[in-house]
mmCIF file of C-alpha atoms and ligand atoms in Angstrom:
data_model
loop_
_atom_site.group_PDB
_atom_site.id
_atom_site.type_symbol
_atom_site.label_atom_id
_atom_site.label_comp_id
_atom_site.label_asym_id
_atom_site.label_seq_id
_atom_site.Cartn_x
_atom_site.Cartn_y
_atom_site.Cartn_z
ATOM 1 C CA MET A 1 27.268 -46.641 -14.930
ATOM 2 C CA GLY A 2 24.537 -46.143 -12.312
ATOM 3 C CA GLU A 3 23.317 -48.625 -9.739
ATOM 4 C CA LYS A 4 19.673 -48.159 -10.618
ATOM 5 C CA LYS A 5 17.793 -50.968 -12.273
ATOM 6 C CA ARG A 6 17.065 -50.216 -15.868
ATOM 7 C CA VAL A 7 13.838 -50.337 -17.863
ATOM 8 C CA PHE A 8 13.491 -50.559 -21.639
ATOM 9 C CA SER A 9 10.441 -50.761 -23.830
ATOM 10 C CA GLY A 10 9.364 -49.497 -27.213
ATOM 11 C CA SER A 11 6.522 -48.947 -29.642
ATOM 12 C CA ARG A 12 6.525 -49.295 -33.400
ATOM 13 C CA PRO A 13 5.802 -46.047 -35.246
ATOM 14 C CA THR A 14 2.894 -47.184 -37.390
ATOM 15 C CA GLY A 15 0.834 -44.049 -36.796
ATOM 16 C CA ARG A 16 -0.845 -42.504 -33.804
ATOM 17 C CA LEU A 17 -1.178 -44.580 -30.681
ATOM 18 C CA HIS A 18 -4.586 -45.778 -29.540
ATOM 19 C CA LEU A 19 -6.299 -46.557 -26.246
ATOM 20 C CA GLY A 20 -4.946 -50.084 -26.265
ATOM 21 C CA ASN A 21 -1.367 -48.797 -26.502
ATOM 22 C CA TYR A 22 -2.114 -46.333 -23.726
ATOM 23 C CA LEU A 23 -3.703 -48.678 -21.206
ATOM 24 C CA GLY A 24 -1.609 -51.692 -22.100
ATOM 25 C CA GLY A 25 1.734 -49.972 -22.562
ATOM 26 C CA LEU A 26 2.122 -46.286 -21.829
ATOM 27 C CA LYS A 27 0.426 -46.372 -18.432
ATOM 28 C CA GLY A 28 2.964 -48.967 -17.371
ATOM 29 C CA TYR A 29 5.843 -46.900 -18.770
ATOM 30 C CA ILE A 30 4.627 -43.936 -16.749
ATOM 31 C CA ALA A 31 4.170 -45.937 -13.538
ATOM 32 C CA LEU A 32 7.800 -47.103 -13.780
ATOM 33 C CA GLN A 33 9.073 -43.611 -14.567
ATOM 34 C CA GLU A 34 7.291 -42.296 -11.473
ATOM 35 C CA ARG A 35 8.977 -44.767 -9.130
ATOM 36 C CA GLY A 36 12.164 -42.776 -9.136
ATOM 37 C CA ASP A 37 14.428 -45.754 -8.415
ATOM 38 C CA LEU A 38 14.641 -46.865 -12.043
ATOM 39 C CA ASP A 39 16.530 -45.696 -15.100
ATOM 40 C CA CYS A 40 13.862 -45.739 -17.818
ATOM 41 C CA ILE A 41 14.478 -45.720 -21.555
ATOM 42 C CA TYR A 42 11.586 -45.743 -24.012
ATOM 43 C CA GLY A 43 12.127 -46.239 -27.705
ATOM 44 C CA ILE A 44 10.365 -45.558 -30.941
ATOM 45 C CA VAL A 45 11.394 -48.688 -32.776
ATOM 46 C CA ASP A 46 11.435 -47.593 -36.401
ATOM 47 C CA LEU A 47 13.653 -50.467 -37.560
ATOM 48 C CA HIS A 48 10.949 -52.870 -36.424
ATOM 49 C CA ALA A 49 8.244 -50.864 -38.187
ATOM 50 C CA ILE A 50 9.918 -51.269 -41.585
ATOM 51 C CA THR A 51 9.640 -55.066 -41.445
ATOM 52 C CA SER A 52 5.958 -54.688 -42.369
ATOM 53 C CA PRO A 53 4.702 -52.906 -45.495
ATOM 54 C CA TYR A 54 4.933 -49.143 -44.894
ATOM 55 C CA LYS A 55 5.249 -45.825 -46.701
ATOM 56 C CA SER A 56 8.726 -44.290 -46.584
ATOM 57 C CA LYS A 57 7.151 -40.862 -47.105
ATOM 58 C CA SER A 58 5.201 -41.065 -43.859
ATOM 59 C CA LEU A 59 7.788 -42.738 -41.631
ATOM 60 C CA GLN A 60 9.293 -39.531 -40.214
ATOM 61 C CA GLN A 61 5.812 -38.212 -39.520
ATOM 62 C CA ASN A 62 4.829 -41.473 -37.802
ATOM 63 C CA ILE A 63 7.931 -41.341 -35.613
ATOM 64 C CA ARG A 64 6.977 -37.806 -34.612
ATOM 65 C CA GLU A 65 3.397 -38.882 -33.828
ATOM 66 C CA VAL A 66 4.629 -41.496 -31.375
ATOM 67 C CA ALA A 67 7.022 -39.015 -29.743
ATOM 68 C CA LEU A 68 4.084 -36.630 -29.311
ATOM 69 C CA ASP A 69 1.849 -39.398 -27.985
ATOM 70 C CA TYR A 70 4.572 -40.397 -25.495
ATOM 71 C CA LEU A 71 5.017 -36.853 -24.247
ATOM 72 C CA GLY A 72 1.287 -36.157 -24.283
ATOM 73 C CA ALA A 73 0.532 -39.284 -22.276
ATOM 74 C CA GLY A 74 2.910 -38.086 -19.591
ATOM 75 C CA LEU A 75 6.355 -39.485 -20.275
ATOM 76 C CA ASP A 76 8.538 -36.855 -18.705
ATOM 77 C CA PRO A 77 12.002 -36.238 -20.174
ATOM 78 C CA LYS A 78 13.186 -35.289 -16.682
ATOM 79 C CA LYS A 79 12.344 -38.769 -15.496
ATOM 80 C CA CYS A 80 13.097 -40.949 -18.525
ATOM 81 C CA HIS A 81 14.956 -40.986 -21.830
ATOM 82 C CA LEU A 82 13.291 -41.193 -25.212
ATOM 83 C CA ILE A 83 15.066 -42.532 -28.282
ATOM 84 C CA VAL A 84 14.508 -43.286 -31.906
ATOM 85 C CA GLN A 85 15.955 -46.768 -32.347
ATOM 86 C CA SER A 86 17.718 -46.198 -35.695
ATOM 87 C CA GLN A 87 19.603 -43.247 -34.222
ATOM 88 C CA VAL A 88 21.523 -45.617 -31.984
ATOM 89 C CA PRO A 89 22.947 -47.946 -34.642
ATOM 90 C CA GLU A 90 24.619 -50.141 -32.006
ATOM 91 C CA HIS A 91 21.260 -51.931 -31.683
ATOM 92 C CA VAL A 92 21.726 -53.330 -35.180
ATOM 93 C CA GLU A 93 25.326 -54.339 -34.724
ATOM 94 C CA LEU A 94 24.500 -56.174 -31.524
ATOM 95 C CA ALA A 95 21.528 -57.844 -33.226
ATOM 96 C CA TYR A 96 23.858 -59.249 -35.856
ATOM 97 C CA LEU A 97 26.245 -60.585 -33.209
ATOM 98 C CA LEU A 98 23.405 -62.196 -31.250
ATOM 99 C CA GLY A 99 22.026 -63.647 -34.480
ATOM 100 C CA THR A 100 25.183 -65.686 -34.867
ATOM 101 C CA ILE A 101 24.523 -67.643 -31.668
ATOM 102 C CA TYR A 102 20.805 -68.255 -32.096
ATOM 103 C CA PRO A 103 19.395 -71.189 -34.077
ATOM 104 C CA VAL A 104 17.255 -70.525 -37.159
ATOM 105 C CA SER A 105 14.899 -73.327 -36.125
ATOM 106 C CA ARG A 106 14.024 -71.558 -32.855
ATOM 107 C CA VAL A 107 13.032 -68.345 -34.594
ATOM 108 C CA GLU A 108 10.910 -70.314 -37.068
ATOM 109 C CA GLN A 109 8.981 -71.824 -34.173
ATOM 110 C CA LEU A 110 8.068 -68.475 -32.605
ATOM 111 C CA PRO A 111 4.293 -67.899 -32.634
ATOM 112 C CA THR A 112 4.822 -64.181 -33.338
ATOM 113 C CA TYR A 113 6.879 -64.950 -36.443
ATOM 114 C CA LYS A 114 4.324 -67.470 -37.680
ATOM 115 C CA GLU A 115 1.522 -64.928 -37.182
ATOM 116 C CA LYS A 116 3.400 -62.230 -39.073
ATOM 117 C CA LYS A 117 3.976 -64.592 -41.979
ATOM 118 C CA LEU A 118 0.236 -65.190 -42.192
ATOM 119 C CA GLU A 119 -0.524 -61.478 -41.826
ATOM 120 C CA GLN A 120 1.818 -60.411 -44.621
ATOM 121 C CA PRO A 121 2.344 -63.414 -46.911
ATOM 122 C CA ASP A 122 3.765 -61.204 -49.676
ATOM 123 C CA TYR A 123 6.267 -59.500 -47.416
ATOM 124 C CA ILE A 124 8.161 -62.246 -45.617
ATOM 125 C CA ASN A 125 11.532 -60.517 -45.589
ATOM 126 C CA VAL A 126 14.786 -61.322 -43.801
ATOM 127 C CA GLY A 127 14.198 -58.314 -41.516
ATOM 128 C CA LEU A 128 11.004 -59.915 -40.295
ATOM 129 C CA PHE A 129 12.970 -63.011 -39.409
ATOM 130 C CA TYR A 130 15.425 -60.828 -37.525
ATOM 131 C CA TYR A 131 12.641 -59.023 -35.659
ATOM 132 C CA PRO A 132 12.944 -60.942 -32.369
ATOM 133 C CA ILE A 133 16.746 -60.839 -32.395
ATOM 134 C CA LEU A 134 16.709 -57.085 -32.926
ATOM 135 C CA MET A 135 14.219 -56.783 -30.081
ATOM 136 C CA ALA A 136 16.549 -58.818 -27.863
ATOM 137 C CA ALA A 137 19.366 -56.455 -28.863
ATOM 138 C CA ASP A 138 17.194 -53.408 -27.988
ATOM 139 C CA ILE A 139 16.861 -54.747 -24.473
ATOM 140 C CA LEU A 140 20.314 -56.251 -23.960
ATOM 141 C CA ILE A 141 22.276 -53.296 -25.314
ATOM 142 C CA TYR A 142 21.090 -51.391 -22.218
ATOM 143 C CA LYS A 143 21.279 -54.443 -19.932
ATOM 144 C CA ALA A 144 17.682 -53.677 -19.017
ATOM 145 C CA ASP A 145 16.231 -55.505 -16.025
ATOM 146 C CA LEU A 146 12.563 -54.792 -16.651
ATOM 147 C CA VAL A 147 10.558 -54.684 -19.867
ATOM 148 C CA PRO A 148 6.969 -53.413 -19.661
ATOM 149 C CA VAL A 149 5.136 -55.128 -22.534
ATOM 150 C CA GLY A 150 1.886 -56.992 -23.090
ATOM 151 C CA LYS A 151 1.518 -60.743 -22.723
ATOM 152 C CA ASP A 152 1.708 -61.189 -26.478
ATOM 153 C CA GLN A 153 5.392 -60.248 -26.247
ATOM 154 C CA LEU A 154 6.280 -62.990 -23.766
ATOM 155 C CA PRO A 155 7.889 -65.294 -26.365
ATOM 156 C CA HIS A 156 10.192 -62.411 -27.317
ATOM 157 C CA ILE A 157 11.174 -61.797 -23.710
ATOM 158 C CA GLU A 158 11.850 -65.503 -23.276
ATOM 159 C CA LEU A 159 14.053 -65.459 -26.374
ATOM 160 C CA THR A 160 15.914 -62.441 -25.019
ATOM 161 C CA ARG A 161 16.612 -64.242 -21.749
ATOM 162 C CA GLU A 162 17.772 -67.298 -23.625
ATOM 163 C CA VAL A 163 20.145 -65.312 -25.847
ATOM 164 C CA ALA A 164 21.599 -63.490 -22.834
ATOM 165 C CA ARG A 165 22.173 -66.750 -20.987
ATOM 166 C CA LYS A 166 23.728 -68.443 -23.984
ATOM 167 C CA PHE A 167 26.006 -65.491 -24.717
ATOM 168 C CA ASN A 168 27.201 -65.302 -21.118
ATOM 169 C CA ARG A 169 27.918 -69.021 -21.169
ATOM 170 C CA MET A 170 29.716 -69.039 -24.509
ATOM 171 C CA PHE A 171 31.663 -65.827 -23.936
ATOM 172 C CA PRO A 172 32.539 -65.294 -20.303
ATOM 173 C CA ALA A 173 33.948 -61.826 -19.710
ATOM 174 C CA LYS A 174 36.545 -62.421 -17.060
ATOM 175 C CA SER A 175 37.839 -58.916 -16.833
ATOM 176 C CA LEU A 176 34.461 -57.235 -16.796
ATOM 177 C CA ARG A 177 33.732 -55.313 -13.633
ATOM 178 C CA ASP A 178 30.125 -54.378 -14.157
ATOM 179 C CA ARG A 179 28.391 -54.400 -10.804
ATOM 180 C CA ARG A 180 24.999 -54.477 -12.451
ATOM 181 C CA THR A 181 25.590 -57.800 -14.201
ATOM 182 C CA GLY A 182 27.935 -59.483 -11.745
ATOM 183 C CA GLY A 183 30.815 -59.737 -14.186
ATOM 184 C CA LYS A 184 28.766 -61.063 -17.096
ATOM 185 C CA VAL A 185 28.167 -59.196 -20.314
ATOM 186 C CA PHE A 186 24.362 -59.438 -20.278
ATOM 187 C CA THR A 187 21.489 -59.356 -17.807
ATOM 188 C CA GLU A 188 18.446 -61.615 -18.133
ATOM 189 C CA PRO A 189 15.504 -59.217 -18.269
ATOM 190 C CA GLN A 190 12.012 -59.759 -16.914
ATOM 191 C CA ARG A 191 8.661 -58.758 -18.296
ATOM 192 C CA PHE A 192 6.914 -56.155 -16.184
ATOM 193 C CA ALA A 193 3.181 -56.835 -16.305
ATOM 194 C CA THR A 194 0.907 -53.819 -16.292
ATOM 195 C CA GLU A 195 -2.713 -53.637 -15.210
ATOM 196 C CA GLY A 196 -5.501 -53.448 -17.754
ATOM 197 C CA GLU A 197 -3.206 -54.715 -20.416
ATOM 198 C CA TYR A 198 -5.858 -56.427 -22.493
ATOM 199 C CA VAL A 199 -7.935 -53.808 -24.233
ATOM 200 C CA PRO A 200 -10.626 -55.335 -26.443
ATOM 201 C CA SER A 201 -11.495 -54.303 -29.976
ATOM 202 C CA LEU A 202 -14.537 -52.091 -30.529
ATOM 203 C CA LEU A 203 -15.701 -54.633 -33.071
ATOM 204 C CA GLY A 204 -16.596 -57.313 -30.582
ATOM 205 C CA SER A 205 -13.769 -59.786 -31.043
ATOM 206 C CA GLY A 206 -10.022 -59.752 -30.567
ATOM 207 C CA LYS A 207 -7.961 -56.902 -29.212
ATOM 208 C CA MET A 208 -7.768 -53.246 -30.133
ATOM 209 C CA SER A 209 -5.299 -53.017 -32.978
ATOM 210 C CA LYS A 210 -4.024 -50.344 -35.305
ATOM 211 C CA THR A 211 -4.159 -52.697 -38.242
ATOM 212 C CA ILE A 212 -7.867 -53.496 -37.777
ATOM 213 C CA LYS A 213 -10.063 -50.670 -38.998
ATOM 214 C CA GLY A 214 -12.866 -49.727 -36.626
ATOM 215 C CA SER A 215 -11.273 -51.562 -33.692
ATOM 216 C CA TYR A 216 -9.631 -48.597 -31.981
ATOM 217 C CA ILE A 217 -9.945 -45.147 -30.434
ATOM 218 C CA GLU A 218 -6.938 -42.899 -30.995
ATOM 219 C CA LEU A 219 -5.485 -40.802 -28.194
ATOM 220 C CA THR A 220 -6.119 -37.717 -30.320
ATOM 221 C CA ASP A 221 -9.833 -38.408 -30.964
ATOM 222 C CA ASP A 222 -12.253 -35.665 -29.959
ATOM 223 C CA LEU A 223 -15.582 -36.365 -28.274
ATOM 224 C CA LYS A 224 -17.500 -36.486 -31.541
ATOM 225 C CA THR A 225 -15.080 -38.974 -33.086
ATOM 226 C CA ILE A 226 -15.198 -41.201 -30.000
ATOM 227 C CA LYS A 227 -19.002 -41.179 -30.099
ATOM 228 C CA GLY A 228 -18.900 -42.066 -33.778
ATOM 229 C CA ARG A 229 -16.555 -44.975 -33.171
ATOM 230 C CA LEU A 230 -18.573 -46.320 -30.243
ATOM 231 C CA ALA A 231 -21.787 -46.019 -32.262
ATOM 232 C CA LYS A 232 -20.441 -48.737 -34.554
ATOM 233 C CA THR A 233 -19.745 -51.330 -31.845
ATOM 234 C CA PRO A 234 -22.159 -54.243 -32.108
ATOM 235 C CA THR A 235 -24.762 -54.764 -29.340
ATOM 236 C CA ASP A 236 -27.853 -56.898 -28.737
ATOM 237 C CA ILE A 237 -31.431 -56.341 -27.542
ATOM 238 C CA GLY A 238 -30.143 -55.048 -24.208
ATOM 239 C CA HIS A 239 -31.206 -57.754 -21.818
ATOM 240 C CA GLY A 240 -30.856 -61.449 -21.202
ATOM 241 C CA LYS A 241 -30.501 -64.168 -18.596
ATOM 242 C CA LYS A 242 -26.724 -64.122 -18.564
ATOM 243 C CA ILE A 243 -24.104 -61.419 -18.958
ATOM 244 C CA PRO A 244 -22.322 -62.094 -22.267
ATOM 245 C CA LYS A 245 -18.743 -63.233 -21.785
ATOM 246 C CA GLU A 246 -17.591 -62.296 -25.268
ATOM 247 C CA GLY A 247 -18.648 -60.139 -28.175
ATOM 248 C CA GLY A 248 -19.648 -56.505 -28.484
ATOM 249 C CA VAL A 249 -21.614 -56.222 -25.235
ATOM 250 C CA ALA A 250 -18.917 -57.952 -23.181
ATOM 251 C CA ASN A 251 -16.364 -55.546 -24.609
ATOM 252 C CA LEU A 252 -18.528 -52.499 -23.957
ATOM 253 C CA LEU A 253 -18.867 -53.576 -20.330
ATOM 254 C CA LYS A 254 -15.098 -53.969 -20.159
ATOM 255 C CA PHE A 255 -14.719 -50.382 -21.364
ATOM 256 C CA VAL A 256 -17.275 -49.217 -18.813
ATOM 257 C CA GLU A 257 -15.178 -50.920 -16.135
ATOM 258 C CA LEU A 258 -11.923 -49.400 -17.405
ATOM 259 C CA PHE A 259 -13.232 -45.834 -17.689
ATOM 260 C CA MET A 260 -16.184 -45.600 -15.310
ATOM 261 C CA GLY A 261 -15.220 -48.082 -12.625
ATOM 262 C CA LYS A 262 -16.314 -51.506 -11.422
ATOM 263 C CA LYS A 263 -19.418 -50.192 -9.641
ATOM 264 C CA THR A 264 -20.843 -48.635 -12.779
ATOM 265 C CA ARG A 265 -20.207 -51.870 -14.611
ATOM 266 C CA GLN A 266 -22.130 -53.786 -11.955
ATOM 267 C CA ALA A 267 -25.012 -51.336 -12.238
ATOM 268 C CA TYR A 268 -25.193 -51.932 -15.983
ATOM 269 C CA GLU A 269 -24.995 -55.692 -15.467
ATOM 270 C CA LYS A 270 -27.997 -55.442 -13.172
ATOM 271 C CA GLN A 271 -29.880 -53.554 -15.835
ATOM 272 C CA TYR A 272 -28.965 -56.215 -18.378
ATOM 273 C CA LEU A 273 -30.422 -58.941 -16.208
ATOM 274 C CA GLY A 274 -33.477 -56.794 -15.427
ATOM 275 C CA LYS A 275 -35.160 -53.993 -17.305
ATOM 276 C CA GLY A 276 -32.511 -53.803 -20.002
ATOM 277 C CA ILE A 277 -29.665 -51.490 -21.033
ATOM 278 C CA LYS A 278 -30.224 -48.521 -23.310
ATOM 279 C CA TYR A 279 -27.031 -48.739 -25.353
ATOM 280 C CA ALA A 280 -27.333 -45.291 -26.879
ATOM 281 C CA GLU A 281 -27.233 -43.834 -23.388
ATOM 282 C CA LEU A 282 -24.441 -46.110 -22.214
ATOM 283 C CA LYS A 283 -22.322 -45.229 -25.231
ATOM 284 C CA GLU A 284 -22.938 -41.529 -24.707
ATOM 285 C CA LYS A 285 -21.729 -41.701 -21.093
ATOM 286 C CA LEU A 286 -18.836 -43.984 -21.961
ATOM 287 C CA ALA A 287 -17.669 -41.634 -24.729
ATOM 288 C CA GLU A 288 -17.654 -38.789 -22.232
ATOM 289 C CA ALA A 289 -15.695 -40.810 -19.677
ATOM 290 C CA ILE A 290 -13.100 -41.796 -22.273
ATOM 291 C CA TYR A 291 -12.805 -38.233 -23.523
ATOM 292 C CA LYS A 292 -12.331 -36.973 -19.967
ATOM 293 C CA GLU A 293 -9.288 -39.215 -19.613
ATOM 294 C CA LEU A 294 -7.911 -38.182 -23.007
ATOM 295 C CA LYS A 295 -8.388 -34.440 -22.684
ATOM 296 C CA PRO A 296 -5.330 -33.670 -20.522
ATOM 297 C CA ILE A 297 -3.255 -35.940 -22.777
ATOM 298 C CA GLN A 298 -4.389 -34.003 -25.827
ATOM 299 C CA LYS A 299 -3.627 -30.703 -24.149
ATOM 300 C CA ARG A 300 -0.049 -31.722 -23.351
ATOM 301 C CA ARG A 301 0.346 -33.214 -26.809
ATOM 302 C CA LYS A 302 -0.748 -29.942 -28.362
ATOM 303 C CA TYR A 303 1.891 -28.057 -26.397
ATOM 304 C CA PHE A 304 4.640 -30.252 -27.848
ATOM 305 C CA GLU A 305 3.098 -30.102 -31.310
ATOM 306 C CA GLU A 306 3.492 -26.352 -31.113
ATOM 307 C CA HIS A 307 7.064 -26.587 -29.787
ATOM 308 C CA PRO A 308 8.784 -28.985 -32.203
ATOM 309 C CA LYS A 309 12.261 -27.787 -31.231
ATOM 310 C CA GLU A 310 11.646 -28.952 -27.684
ATOM 311 C CA VAL A 311 10.790 -32.410 -28.990
ATOM 312 C CA ASP A 312 13.969 -32.422 -31.110
ATOM 313 C CA LYS A 313 15.974 -31.543 -28.023
ATOM 314 C CA ILE A 314 14.396 -34.291 -25.940
ATOM 315 C CA LEU A 315 15.152 -36.907 -28.613
ATOM 316 C CA GLU A 316 18.706 -35.614 -29.002
ATOM 317 C CA GLU A 317 19.311 -35.827 -25.258
ATOM 318 C CA GLY A 318 17.979 -39.396 -25.333
ATOM 319 C CA ARG A 319 20.194 -40.306 -28.264
ATOM 320 C CA LYS A 320 23.312 -39.019 -26.508
ATOM 321 C CA TYR A 321 22.533 -40.744 -23.228
ATOM 322 C CA CYS A 322 21.711 -44.048 -24.883
ATOM 323 C CA SER A 323 24.608 -44.001 -27.348
ATOM 324 C CA LYS A 324 27.037 -43.862 -24.482
ATOM 325 C CA ILE A 325 25.600 -46.948 -22.807
ATOM 326 C CA ALA A 326 25.159 -48.765 -26.121
ATOM 327 C CA ARG A 327 28.750 -48.158 -27.218
ATOM 328 C CA GLN A 328 30.041 -49.509 -23.924
ATOM 329 C CA THR A 329 27.933 -52.685 -24.062
ATOM 330 C CA LEU A 330 28.799 -53.338 -27.688
ATOM 331 C CA HIS A 331 32.475 -52.974 -26.858
ATOM 332 C CA GLU A 332 32.144 -55.511 -24.054
ATOM 333 C CA ALA A 333 30.272 -57.947 -26.300
ATOM 334 C CA LYS A 334 32.821 -57.685 -29.119
ATOM 335 C CA LYS A 335 35.672 -58.082 -26.708
ATOM 336 C CA ALA A 336 34.122 -61.173 -25.155
ATOM 337 C CA MET A 337 33.566 -62.645 -28.636
ATOM 338 C CA GLY A 338 37.174 -62.042 -29.617
ATOM 339 C CA LEU A 339 36.406 -59.376 -32.185
ATOM 340 C CA ILE A 340 38.527 -56.830 -30.383
HETATM 341 N N1 LIG B 401 7.753 -56.067 -30.475
HETATM 342 C C1 LIG B 401 7.273 -54.972 -29.677
HETATM 343 C C2 LIG B 401 5.779 -54.782 -29.943
HETATM 344 O O1 LIG B 401 5.305 -55.110 -31.006
HETATM 345 C C3 LIG B 401 7.998 -53.685 -29.956
HETATM 346 C C4 LIG B 401 9.432 -53.733 -29.486
HETATM 347 C C5 LIG B 401 10.547 -53.733 -30.259
HETATM 348 C C6 LIG B 401 9.876 -53.775 -28.150
HETATM 349 N N2 LIG B 401 11.656 -53.761 -29.477
HETATM 350 C C7 LIG B 401 11.293 -53.790 -28.182
HETATM 351 C C8 LIG B 401 9.211 -53.813 -26.918
HETATM 352 C C9 LIG B 401 12.053 -53.868 -27.007
HETATM 353 C C10 LIG B 401 9.976 -53.880 -25.760
HETATM 354 C C11 LIG B 401 11.386 -53.913 -25.802
HETATM 355 O O2 LIG B 401 5.093 -54.278 -29.117
#
């Protein structure tokens, strides 16, 4: 198949996407799609979502929300392929095969796995343990070269590279004539870093996260909702000798920079060191700037909301395209392992 380098990334369908997902993830997806020299596949990774407590009744709806957020944000089905992970079951079969060559002890050491165990102590299931292997399979099944994800995902990318290397070493595929991988079954992917990938929480510490109430702004928020959310971010008396490096004010200034530009941020910093910032005013202007960026996204999203059949068609096209590649890779992997 094609000579183009391939891109894969995905988001878990845990509800609507927020500003952090947009700036840290989607903007990068779109930048890669626009290059034109890449074959981009973006997934809605439902099988990863079910490793954390969830409601089966809302899962289909949540998958749809992410598809709408993707399309609204500007992912263009003429320039990339969208898939729902569980609709290409080869991901799971490959994950199992990869699991057989990866040591338990290495997964146990992963910081992401340790964090999840702390986050959901009553839900430490085998699927959670398999999370990073399934993610490696998501990437390797398409022999993706580039993976746009945040820094927090680096350990997973490293694991993916390691699994690919180990597989290629253990199971050389002599007869394979895949120009993209130079005769090996798998490619070692690289993380593609995107700008503005760290989006702080509205609460003053940590990053914007769906699981932390009050920390995020959703892509579908209207101006009033955004104002309401910003109103709750913690501030101080408005002036001081030094610009705060962390906390509510630091994060507000970061948002000013992201949505109103560096110059505006500098102007506010000057005020902070001088006559003082009026936060009510700053928040008002910031809310407007954020809404301005979200408005065209919401308009596109609405179009697809009103044309559900078009969304179905886009996902079906993606499924067909991806199944073909996935079947081929799985066949190669099984052959190399002696299963065929
Ligand atoms: N673990 C990723 C996250 O939480 C989601 C994910 C699953 C993913 N499979 C992937 C990202 C494959 C990139 C490639 O953000």
